[in-house]
Coordinates of C-alpha atoms in Angstrom, one line a residue:
Chain A
X1 CA -133.9 27.8 -31.5
X2 CA -130.9 29.8 -30.2
X3 CA -132.6 30.0 -26.9
X4 CA -133.1 26.2 -26.8
X5 CA -129.5 25.6 -27.8
X6 CA -128.3 28.0 -25.2
X7 CA -130.6 26.5 -22.6
X8 CA -129.3 23.0 -23.5
X9 CA -125.7 24.3 -23.3
X10 CA -126.6 25.8 -20.0
X11 CA -128.0 22.5 -18.7
X12 CA -125.1 20.5 -20.0
X13 CA -122.6 23.0 -18.5
X14 CA -124.5 23.0 -15.2
X15 CA -124.6 19.2 -15.1
X16 CA -120.8 19.0 -15.9
X17 CA -120.1 21.7 -13.5
X18 CA -122.2 20.1 -10.8
X19 CA -120.6 16.8 -11.5
X20 CA -117.1 18.2 -11.0
X21 CA -118.2 20.0 -7.9
X22 CA -119.8 16.9 -6.7
X23 CA -116.5 15.0 -7.3
X24 CA -114.6 17.6 -5.5
X25 CA -117.2 17.5 -2.7
X26 CA -116.9 13.7 -2.3
X27 CA -113.1 14.1 -2.2
X28 CA -113.1 16.7 0.5
X29 CA -115.9 14.9 2.2
X30 CA -113.9 11.7 2.3
X31 CA -110.9 13.7 3.6
X32 CA -113.1 15.5 6.0
X33 CA -114.5 12.2 7.2
X34 CA -110.9 10.9 7.5
X35 CA -109.8 13.9 9.4
X36 CA -112.8 13.5 11.8
X37 CA -112.1 9.8 12.3
X38 CA -108.4 10.6 12.6
X39 CA -109.1 13.3 15.2
X40 CA -111.1 10.7 17.2
X41 CA -108.4 8.1 17.0
X42 CA -105.8 10.8 17.9
X43 CA -107.8 11.8 21.0
X44 CA -108.0 8.2 22.1
X45 CA -104.5 7.0 21.4
X46 CA -102.1 9.9 21.0
X47 CA -103.3 12.9 22.9
X48 CA -102.0 11.7 26.3
X49 CA -98.5 12.4 25.1
X50 CA -98.8 14.8 22.1
X51 CA -101.5 17.0 23.8
X52 CA -105.2 17.4 23.0
X53 CA -104.4 19.9 20.2
X54 CA -101.3 17.9 19.0
X55 CA -99.3 20.9 20.3
X56 CA -96.8 18.7 22.0
X57 CA -96.0 18.3 25.7
X58 CA -92.9 17.7 27.8
X59 CA -93.1 14.1 26.8
X60 CA -93.6 14.3 23.1
X61 CA -93.0 16.7 20.2
X62 CA -95.6 18.8 18.5
X63 CA -97.3 17.3 15.5
X64 CA -98.2 20.6 13.9
X65 CA -96.4 20.9 10.6
X66 CA -94.8 17.4 10.6
X67 CA -97.1 16.4 7.8
X68 CA -98.8 13.2 6.8
X69 CA -95.5 11.6 5.7
X70 CA -94.2 11.7 9.3
X71 CA -97.4 10.3 10.7
X72 CA -97.5 7.5 8.2
X73 CA -93.9 6.6 8.7
X74 CA -94.2 6.4 12.5
X75 CA -97.5 4.5 12.5
X76 CA -96.9 2.1 9.6
X77 CA -93.6 1.0 11.1
X78 CA -95.2 0.5 14.5
X79 CA -92.9 3.0 16.1
X80 CA -95.9 5.0 17.3
X81 CA -97.8 4.6 19.6
X82 CA -94.9 4.4 21.9
X83 CA -94.9 1.5 24.4
X84 CA -92.5 3.0 26.8
X85 CA -90.7 6.3 26.8
X86 CA -87.0 5.8 26.0
X87 CA -84.0 7.0 23.9
X88 CA -85.6 5.9 20.7
X89 CA -88.9 4.4 19.6
X90 CA -88.3 0.8 18.4
X91 CA -89.9 -0.7 15.4
X92 CA -92.6 -3.1 16.6
X93 CA -96.0 -4.7 15.8
X94 CA -98.2 -2.2 13.9
X95 CA -101.0 -1.0 16.1
X96 CA -103.5 0.5 13.6
X97 CA -104.9 -0.8 10.3
X98 CA -104.4 0.9 7.0
X99 CA -107.6 2.9 7.2
X100 CA -106.9 4.1 10.7
X101 CA -103.3 5.1 9.7
X102 CA -104.7 7.0 6.7
X103 CA -107.2 8.7 8.9
X104 CA -104.5 9.7 11.5
X105 CA -102.2 10.9 8.7
X106 CA -105.1 13.0 7.3
X107 CA -105.7 14.5 10.7
X108 CA -102.0 15.4 11.2
X109 CA -101.9 16.8 7.7
X110 CA -104.9 19.0 8.5
X111 CA -103.2 20.7 11.4
X112 CA -100.7 22.6 9.2
X113 CA -99.0 22.0 5.9
X114 CA -96.1 19.6 6.0
X115 CA -94.4 16.8 4.0
X116 CA -97.0 14.7 2.3
X117 CA -97.1 10.9 1.9
X118 CA -95.2 10.2 -1.4
X119 CA -97.4 9.3 -4.3
X120 CA -97.0 6.1 -6.4
X121 CA -95.2 8.3 -8.9
X122 CA -92.8 9.5 -6.3
X123 CA -92.0 5.9 -5.4
X124 CA -91.5 4.7 -8.9
X125 CA -87.8 4.2 -8.9
X126 CA -87.6 1.9 -12.0
X127 CA -86.0 4.6 -14.1
X128 CA -83.7 6.0 -11.3
X129 CA -79.9 6.3 -11.7
X130 CA -78.4 3.5 -9.6
X131 CA -74.8 4.8 -9.7
X132 CA -76.0 8.3 -8.5
X133 CA -78.0 6.5 -5.8
X134 CA -74.8 4.8 -4.7
X135 CA -72.9 8.2 -4.6
X136 CA -75.6 9.9 -2.6
X137 CA -75.9 6.9 -0.2
X138 CA -72.2 6.9 0.4
X139 CA -72.1 10.6 1.0
X140 CA -75.1 11.0 3.2
X141 CA -76.3 7.6 4.6
X142 CA -73.4 5.2 5.2
X143 CA -72.1 7.1 8.2
X144 CA -75.0 6.0 10.3
X145 CA -76.7 3.2 8.3
X146 CA -73.5 1.3 7.3
X147 CA -72.1 0.7 3.9
X148 CA -74.5 -2.2 3.4
X149 CA -77.5 -0.6 5.1
X150 CA -77.0 -2.8 8.1
X151 CA -77.5 0.1 10.6
X152 CA -75.3 1.1 13.4
X153 CA -74.9 2.6 16.8
X154 CA -75.4 6.3 17.7
X155 CA -74.7 7.9 21.1
X156 CA -76.5 7.3 24.4
X157 CA -78.1 4.0 23.3
X158 CA -79.7 5.4 20.1
X159 CA -79.1 3.6 16.9
X160 CA -79.6 4.0 13.1
X161 CA -81.9 1.1 12.1
X162 CA -81.1 -1.7 9.6
X163 CA -82.5 -0.8 6.1
X164 CA -82.9 -4.4 4.9
X165 CA -86.6 -4.7 5.4
X166 CA -87.7 -1.0 5.0
X167 CA -90.2 -0.5 2.1
X168 CA -89.5 2.2 -0.5
X169 CA -92.3 4.3 1.0
X170 CA -90.7 4.1 4.5
X171 CA -87.3 5.0 3.1
X172 CA -88.8 7.9 1.2
X173 CA -90.7 9.2 4.2
X174 CA -87.7 8.8 6.5
X175 CA -85.6 11.0 4.1
X176 CA -88.4 13.5 3.8
X177 CA -89.3 13.9 7.5
X178 CA -86.1 12.9 9.4
X179 CA -87.6 10.8 12.2
X180 CA -86.0 10.9 15.6
X181 CA -82.3 11.6 15.3
X182 CA -82.2 11.3 11.5
X183 CA -81.6 14.6 9.7
X184 CA -84.1 15.9 7.2
X185 CA -83.2 15.5 3.5
X186 CA -85.6 18.0 1.9
X187 CA -86.8 17.8 -1.7
X188 CA -84.6 20.7 -2.6
X189 CA -81.3 19.2 -1.5
X190 CA -82.3 15.6 -2.3
X191 CA -84.8 15.9 -5.2
X192 CA -87.5 13.2 -5.7
X193 CA -85.4 11.7 -8.4
X194 CA -82.3 11.6 -6.0
X195 CA -84.5 9.9 -3.4
X196 CA -85.6 7.3 -6.0
X197 CA -82.0 6.7 -6.8
X198 CA -81.2 6.1 -3.2
X199 CA -84.2 3.7 -2.9
X200 CA -83.0 1.8 -6.0
X201 CA -79.5 1.5 -4.6
X202 CA -80.8 0.2 -1.2
X203 CA -83.0 -2.3 -3.1
X204 CA -80.0 -3.3 -5.1
X205 CA -77.6 -3.9 -2.2
X206 CA -80.3 -6.0 -0.6
X207 CA -80.4 -8.5 -3.4
X208 CA -76.6 -8.5 -4.0
X209 CA -75.2 -12.0 -3.5
X210 CA -72.3 -12.4 -1.1
X211 CA -69.2 -13.9 -2.9
X212 CA -67.2 -14.0 0.3
X213 CA -69.7 -16.4 2.0
X214 CA -71.4 -15.5 5.3
X215 CA -71.5 -11.7 5.7
X216 CA -71.9 -11.9 9.5
X217 CA -74.3 -9.0 9.4
X218 CA -72.2 -6.9 7.1
X219 CA -71.0 -4.8 10.1
X220 CA -67.3 -5.0 9.1
X221 CA -64.3 -6.1 11.0
X222 CA -65.9 -6.2 14.4
X223 CA -68.1 -9.3 13.9
X224 CA -65.6 -10.9 11.6
X225 CA -62.8 -10.4 14.1
X226 CA -65.0 -11.7 16.9
X227 CA -65.9 -14.8 14.9
X228 CA -62.2 -15.5 14.0
X229 CA -61.0 -14.9 17.5
X230 CA -63.6 -17.0 19.2
X231 CA -64.5 -19.7 16.6
X232 CA -60.9 -20.0 15.2
X233 CA -59.2 -20.0 18.6
X234 CA -61.6 -22.6 20.0
X235 CA -60.9 -24.8 17.0
X236 CA -57.1 -24.4 17.4
X237 CA -57.3 -25.2 21.2
X238 CA -59.4 -28.3 20.4
X239 CA -56.8 -29.4 17.8
X240 CA -53.9 -28.8 20.3
X241 CA -55.7 -30.8 23.0
X242 CA -56.2 -33.7 20.6
X243 CA -52.6 -33.6 19.4
X244 CA -51.4 -33.6 23.0
X245 CA -53.7 -36.2 24.4
X246 CA -52.0 -39.5 25.3
X247 CA -53.1 -42.6 23.4
X248 CA -53.9 -45.8 25.3
Chain B
X1 CA -37.7 -13.2 76.5
X2 CA -34.5 -15.1 76.6
X3 CA -36.5 -18.3 76.4
X4 CA -38.0 -17.3 73.1
X5 CA -34.7 -16.2 71.6
X6 CA -33.3 -19.6 72.6
X7 CA -36.2 -21.4 71.1
X8 CA -35.8 -19.5 67.7
X9 CA -32.1 -20.1 67.7
X10 CA -32.6 -23.8 68.4
X11 CA -35.1 -24.0 65.5
X12 CA -32.8 -22.3 63.1
X13 CA -30.0 -24.5 64.1
X14 CA -31.9 -27.7 63.6
X15 CA -33.2 -26.6 60.1
X16 CA -29.7 -26.1 58.8
X17 CA -28.9 -29.6 59.8
X18 CA -32.0 -31.5 58.7
X19 CA -32.9 -31.3 54.9
X20 CA -36.7 -31.1 54.6
X21 CA -38.4 -32.9 51.8
X22 CA -39.5 -30.6 49.0
X23 CA -43.1 -29.4 49.1
X24 CA -44.1 -31.3 46.0
X25 CA -42.3 -34.6 45.4
X26 CA -40.7 -35.0 42.0
X27 CA -43.3 -37.1 40.2
X28 CA -40.7 -38.5 37.8
X29 CA -41.7 -40.1 34.5
X30 CA -44.9 -42.1 34.6
X31 CA -44.4 -45.8 34.0
X32 CA -44.4 -46.6 30.2
X33 CA -47.7 -48.2 29.2
X34 CA -48.1 -49.9 25.9
X35 CA -50.7 -48.6 23.5
X36 CA -53.3 -50.9 22.2
X37 CA -51.8 -50.6 18.7
X38 CA -48.5 -51.8 20.3
X39 CA -50.0 -55.1 21.6
X40 CA -52.9 -55.8 19.3
X41 CA -52.0 -56.3 15.7
X42 CA -55.7 -55.9 14.7
X43 CA -55.8 -52.4 16.3
X44 CA -52.5 -51.6 14.6
X45 CA -54.0 -52.6 11.2
X46 CA -57.1 -50.5 11.9
X47 CA -55.0 -47.5 12.7
X48 CA -53.0 -48.0 9.6
X49 CA -56.3 -48.0 7.6
X50 CA -57.4 -44.9 9.3
X51 CA -54.3 -43.1 8.4
X52 CA -54.4 -44.3 4.8
X53 CA -58.1 -43.3 4.6
X54 CA -57.2 -39.7 5.7
X55 CA -54.4 -39.5 3.1
X56 CA -56.8 -40.9 0.5
X57 CA -59.5 -38.4 1.3
X58 CA -57.0 -35.6 1.0
X59 CA -56.0 -36.8 -2.4
X60 CA -59.7 -37.0 -3.4
X61 CA -60.3 -33.4 -2.1
X62 CA -57.3 -32.2 -4.2
X63 CA -58.7 -33.8 -7.3
X64 CA -62.2 -32.4 -6.4
X65 CA -60.6 -28.9 -6.2
X66 CA -59.2 -29.2 -9.7
X67 CA -62.6 -30.4 -11.0
X68 CA -64.5 -27.6 -9.2
X69 CA -62.0 -25.0 -10.5
X70 CA -62.8 -26.0 -14.0
X71 CA -66.4 -26.9 -13.8
X72 CA -68.1 -24.4 -11.5
X73 CA -69.0 -21.1 -13.2
X74 CA -67.6 -18.0 -11.3
X75 CA -71.1 -16.4 -11.1
X76 CA -73.0 -19.3 -9.7
X77 CA -74.6 -18.7 -6.3
X78 CA -75.9 -21.2 -3.8
X79 CA -78.8 -20.0 -1.7
X80 CA -78.1 -21.3 1.8
X81 CA -80.9 -20.8 4.3
X82 CA -80.1 -18.2 7.0
X83 CA -76.6 -17.4 5.6
X84 CA -77.7 -15.9 2.3
X85 CA -76.5 -16.6 -1.2
X86 CA -72.9 -17.8 -1.4
X87 CA -70.6 -18.0 -4.4
X88 CA -70.6 -21.7 -5.3
X89 CA -67.1 -21.5 -6.7
X90 CA -65.6 -19.8 -3.7
X91 CA -67.3 -22.3 -1.3
X92 CA -66.3 -25.4 -3.3
X93 CA -62.7 -24.3 -3.8
X94 CA -62.3 -23.3 -0.1
X95 CA -63.9 -26.4 1.2
X96 CA -61.9 -28.8 -1.1
X97 CA -58.6 -27.1 -0.6
X98 CA -59.2 -26.8 3.2
X99 CA -60.2 -30.5 3.4
X100 CA -57.1 -31.6 1.4
X101 CA -54.8 -29.8 3.9
X102 CA -56.9 -30.9 6.9
X103 CA -56.8 -34.6 6.1
X104 CA -53.0 -34.6 5.5
X105 CA -52.7 -33.1 9.0
X106 CA -55.1 -35.5 10.7
X107 CA -53.5 -38.5 9.0
X108 CA -50.0 -37.5 10.0
X109 CA -51.0 -36.9 13.6
X110 CA -52.9 -40.1 13.8
X111 CA -49.9 -41.9 12.4
X112 CA -47.6 -40.3 14.9
X113 CA -49.9 -41.0 17.8
X114 CA -50.9 -44.6 17.1
X115 CA -48.2 -46.2 15.0
X116 CA -44.8 -44.5 15.4
X117 CA -42.5 -45.3 18.3
X118 CA -44.4 -44.7 21.5
X119 CA -41.8 -44.8 24.2
X120 CA -40.7 -41.8 26.3
X121 CA -37.3 -40.3 25.6
X122 CA -35.3 -38.0 28.0
X123 CA -33.0 -35.5 26.4
X124 CA -30.8 -33.4 28.8
X125 CA -30.2 -29.7 28.4
X126 CA -26.7 -28.6 27.6
X127 CA -25.1 -25.2 28.1
X128 CA -25.6 -22.8 25.2
X129 CA -22.2 -21.2 25.2
X130 CA -19.3 -22.8 23.2
X131 CA -16.6 -24.5 25.3
X132 CA -13.7 -22.1 26.3
X133 CA -11.2 -23.6 23.9
X134 CA -13.4 -23.0 20.9
X135 CA -14.0 -19.4 22.0
X136 CA -10.3 -18.7 22.4
X137 CA -9.6 -20.2 19.0
X138 CA -12.2 -18.0 17.4
X139 CA -10.7 -14.9 18.9
X140 CA -7.2 -15.9 17.8
X141 CA -8.4 -16.4 14.2
X142 CA -10.1 -13.0 14.3
X143 CA -7.0 -11.2 15.3
X144 CA -4.9 -13.2 13.0
X145 CA -7.2 -12.2 10.1
X146 CA -7.2 -8.5 11.2
X147 CA -3.4 -8.6 11.2
X148 CA -3.1 -10.4 7.8
X149 CA -5.5 -7.9 6.1
X150 CA -3.3 -5.0 7.2
X151 CA -6.5 -3.2 8.4
X152 CA -4.5 -1.5 11.2
X153 CA -1.5 -0.5 9.2
X154 CA -2.9 0.6 5.8
X155 CA -4.6 3.8 7.0
X156 CA -5.7 4.9 3.5
X157 CA -7.5 1.7 2.8
X158 CA -9.2 1.7 6.2
X159 CA -10.3 5.3 5.9
X160 CA -11.6 5.1 2.4
X161 CA -13.5 1.9 3.2
X162 CA -15.1 3.6 6.2
X163 CA -16.0 6.6 4.0
X164 CA -17.6 4.3 1.4
X165 CA -19.6 2.4 3.9
X166 CA -20.8 5.4 5.8
X167 CA -22.0 7.0 2.5
X168 CA -23.6 3.8 1.2
X169 CA -27.0 4.2 3.0
X170 CA -27.5 7.8 1.7
X171 CA -29.4 6.6 -1.5
X172 CA -31.9 5.0 0.8
X173 CA -32.6 8.4 2.4
X174 CA -32.5 10.2 -0.9
X175 CA -35.2 8.0 -2.5
X176 CA -37.6 9.0 0.3
X177 CA -38.0 12.1 -1.8
X178 CA -40.2 10.1 -4.1
X179 CA -42.8 10.1 -1.3
X180 CA -43.1 13.9 -2.0
X181 CA -43.3 16.5 -3.2
X182 CA -43.4 18.3 0.1
X183 CA -46.9 19.6 0.8
X184 CA -45.8 23.3 0.9
X185 CA -48.8 25.3 2.3
X186 CA -51.5 23.0 1.0
X187 CA -52.2 21.8 4.5
X188 CA -52.9 25.3 5.6
X189 CA -55.2 26.3 2.8
X190 CA -58.4 25.1 1.1
X191 CA -60.2 26.1 -2.1
X192 CA -62.7 28.2 -0.1
X193 CA -62.5 31.9 -1.0
X194 CA -64.8 34.8 -0.1
X195 CA -68.0 34.5 -2.2
X196 CA -67.5 30.9 -3.4
X197 CA -70.7 29.0 -3.6
X198 CA -71.4 25.8 -1.6
X199 CA -72.6 23.1 -4.0
X200 CA -74.1 19.8 -3.1
X201 CA -72.0 16.7 -3.0
X202 CA -72.4 14.7 -5.3
X203 CA -75.0 16.5 -7.4
X204 CA -73.1 19.8 -7.7
X205 CA -76.3 21.9 -7.4
X206 CA -76.0 25.3 -5.5
X207 CA -78.0 25.6 -2.3
X208 CA -80.5 28.2 -1.2
X209 CA -81.1 28.7 2.6
X210 CA -84.7 27.7 2.1
X211 CA -83.5 24.3 0.8
X212 CA -82.3 23.3 4.2
X213 CA -85.0 22.7 6.8
X214 CA -84.4 22.9 10.5
X215 CA -82.9 19.5 11.5
X216 CA -81.5 19.0 8.0
X217 CA -77.9 18.3 7.0
X218 CA -76.3 18.7 3.6
X219 CA -72.9 17.6 2.4
X220 CA -71.3 20.3 0.3
X221 CA -68.1 21.2 -1.5
X222 CA -66.6 24.4 -3.0
X223 CA -68.1 25.1 -6.4
X224 CA -64.7 24.9 -8.1
X225 CA -63.9 21.4 -6.6
X226 CA -65.0 19.3 -9.6
X227 CA -62.9 21.3 -12.0
X228 CA -59.9 21.3 -9.6
X229 CA -60.3 17.5 -9.1
X230 CA -60.3 17.0 -12.9
X231 CA -57.2 19.1 -13.3
X232 CA -55.2 17.6 -10.5
X233 CA -56.3 14.0 -11.3
X234 CA -56.4 13.2 -7.5
X235 CA -59.0 13.3 -4.8
X236 CA -56.8 15.5 -2.5
X237 CA -59.0 18.5 -2.7
X238 CA -62.1 16.5 -2.0
X239 CA -60.4 14.8 0.9
X240 CA -59.8 18.2 2.5
X241 CA -62.3 20.8 1.4
X242 CA -65.7 19.2 1.8
X243 CA -68.1 20.7 4.3
X244 CA -71.5 20.1 5.9
X245 CA -74.3 22.6 6.2
X246 CA -76.7 22.1 9.1
X247 CA -79.7 24.2 10.1
X248 CA -80.5 24.6 13.8
X249 CA -83.4 26.6 15.3
X250 CA -81.6 30.0 16.0
X251 CA -82.5 29.8 19.7
X252 CA -80.7 26.4 20.0
X253 CA -77.4 27.8 18.9
X254 CA -75.4 28.4 22.1
X255 CA -72.2 29.7 20.5
X256 CA -70.3 30.0 17.3
X257 CA -66.6 30.3 16.5
X258 CA -66.8 33.9 15.3
X259 CA -68.9 36.6 13.8
X260 CA -70.6 39.7 15.2
X261 CA -74.3 40.4 15.6
X262 CA -74.2 42.5 12.4
X263 CA -72.2 39.9 10.5
X264 CA -72.8 36.5 12.0
X265 CA -71.0 33.4 10.7
X266 CA -74.3 31.5 10.4
X267 CA -77.1 32.4 8.0
X268 CA -80.5 32.3 9.8
X269 CA -79.4 29.2 11.8
X270 CA -77.6 27.5 8.9
X271 CA -74.0 26.8 9.9
X272 CA -71.1 25.4 7.8
X273 CA -68.4 23.2 9.2
X274 CA -65.5 21.3 7.8
X275 CA -66.5 17.7 7.2
X276 CA -63.0 16.4 7.9
X277 CA -62.6 15.1 11.5
X278 CA -59.7 16.8 13.4
X279 CA -58.6 13.5 14.7
X280 CA -57.3 11.5 11.7
X281 CA -59.4 13.0 8.9
X282 CA -62.4 10.8 8.3
X283 CA -65.3 12.4 6.5
X284 CA -67.8 13.0 9.3
X285 CA -71.5 13.3 8.9
X286 CA -73.1 11.1 11.5
X287 CA -75.5 13.8 12.7
X288 CA -78.0 13.4 15.5
X289 CA -80.4 16.2 14.8
X290 CA -82.1 16.1 18.2
X291 CA -78.9 16.5 20.2
X292 CA -77.0 18.5 17.5
X293 CA -74.1 16.1 18.0
X294 CA -72.0 15.2 15.0
X295 CA -70.2 11.9 15.5
X296 CA -67.2 10.6 13.6
X297 CA -67.9 7.0 12.6
X298 CA -64.2 6.0 12.8
X299 CA -63.4 6.7 16.4
X300 CA -66.5 8.2 17.9
X301 CA -65.2 11.8 18.3
X302 CA -68.3 13.8 19.0
X303 CA -68.7 17.5 18.3
X304 CA -71.5 19.7 19.6
X305 CA -72.6 21.8 16.6
X306 CA -74.8 24.0 18.7
X307 CA -71.8 25.0 20.8
X308 CA -69.1 26.0 18.3
X309 CA -68.6 22.3 17.3
X310 CA -66.6 21.8 20.5
X311 CA -65.4 18.3 21.2
X312 CA -67.6 16.7 23.8
X313 CA -66.3 13.1 23.5
X314 CA -63.6 11.1 21.8
X315 CA -60.0 11.4 20.7
X316 CA -60.3 14.6 18.6
X317 CA -58.2 17.4 20.0
X318 CA -59.7 20.4 18.2
X319 CA -63.2 21.5 17.3
X320 CA -64.3 21.3 13.6
X321 CA -63.4 24.6 11.9
X322 CA -66.4 26.7 11.0
X323 CA -66.8 28.4 7.6
X324 CA -68.6 31.8 7.8
X325 CA -71.4 31.8 5.2
X326 CA -73.8 34.3 3.8
X327 CA -75.9 34.5 0.6
X328 CA -74.9 36.0 -2.8
X329 CA -77.0 38.3 -5.0
X330 CA -78.9 35.3 -6.5
X331 CA -79.7 34.0 -3.0
X332 CA -77.3 31.0 -3.0
X333 CA -75.2 30.2 0.0
X334 CA -71.6 31.3 -0.4
X335 CA -68.5 31.5 1.9
X336 CA -68.0 34.9 3.6
X337 CA -64.2 34.2 3.9
X338 CA -61.9 31.3 3.7
X339 CA -61.4 29.0 6.7
X340 CA -59.5 30.9 9.4
X341 CA -57.5 27.8 10.3
X342 CA -56.2 24.6 8.7
X343 CA -58.9 21.9 8.4
X344 CA -58.5 18.3 9.1
X345 CA -56.1 16.4 11.5
X346 CA -53.2 18.0 13.3
X347 CA -49.8 17.9 11.6
X348 CA -46.2 18.3 12.6
X349 CA -45.6 21.9 11.8
X350 CA -49.0 23.2 13.0
X351 CA -48.7 25.6 15.9

């Protein structure tokens, strides 16, 4: 009897054990398949600049250690693959579909540990502290991205992009990986809950109505002054011409 | 030779005698032409109606302004395609008030142009100075007044008046003291002391070297700043003492403002600089991690953090002061010493 029970227990244990190993196996297998697919895509589309081993060349940085978050950010915003070398990779039409991006990200992540694509839990900013997000945004982000997230110029033709259409995942990944000239805001100095607060603040300023009327791009006195000087002066000149014109 | 001289002399002689016509003839006033409203009563009537309509529209807009002011809730927004959501109240009040003023102006100008007297009038200029008799009389009156007042004879009155009047502006200078108190040595010093921790701005958490990756930037402040700010009730300390921490790959650092190989001012490539621009004191954190350039968003002063934060572009006259850092026993980043020079913009007494 005891033997039977033990045997049954053994069978059950083995079955459960096997089931879990099998699950793990499918997981790794999927990842492995993704890595293989990603490697193939990488060799076709990326290796000419980043090198066959992703070690980087004179034309492009190494991808070893940049992590899946960096790959996902660059690919899902269309910045990579690069159309032409230049000061900065512009945002453009996305070249790969979601599966391919996931495969490429898995391949890049397999090279060396690096920042990972944020999970749905990381991106859940519903409970985040909006006021803290504003403080962090004003201390760390406004200098380049403008007080309303409208973006701004850097040096030598580089620029900080407009944040109005960036998804929470893109914002999170950008803070985590520091694409191009953007500094890295690590999870230690800007914790995940700080990052969620920043995302919440950006989402909030996006939907904020504009009591003053047309914001003219929210870039401050430059566009407003230009509009007043050009539009306002033209209107004044037109009025002066009308007042001075002789009536027949 | 003598022929040419004669010819020139002859020409000069003739030009003094003959007055040449001016290059552009005086066009004089154009002939007066009657306007249509002057000759056609129907056109005049139409113009009258136009003017009256303008004034009427202005009155309507003023009434509309009052109605909008009362009726439109302050938090109502109108979604306008391409331009975004506008405050309905602001838009309505601005439009109605603007139109009320605009139509008064348009009506008045239309009235003047079409209906008021339309002939040309010439008014000659006259000299600005008064005639000599009037000037002499004024002078006479002045001296007579001076004589009658006894200003010249009564010395004590004159002198005491001069004293009173020369002292009178002094209160205006004395009340300038209310702009003070004088800054004493506060422009030369900061809250940074040896061993003081750098904490994050705004979360106030201390920082470990491992928290800052290569290419990262962190806004920091002295750990005592929140308490000092609370005590002073002003943002003066925050406006002066904030810093940034950046981490560069050690091989990218070309030079630093001080330190020896045994006691460098950086900590494993992490360097700490004042966040206050040396031009006019904007907080400066526009950091391009690839070029290691730090730009000031106000006037584009650019500092090369890899090379002692020297100015490479823009109006700033001095590099950003560097704060020597190290780690304390618990592994948090602390200041080695205070700043070795005043932070922020130049000031009068600064050498």
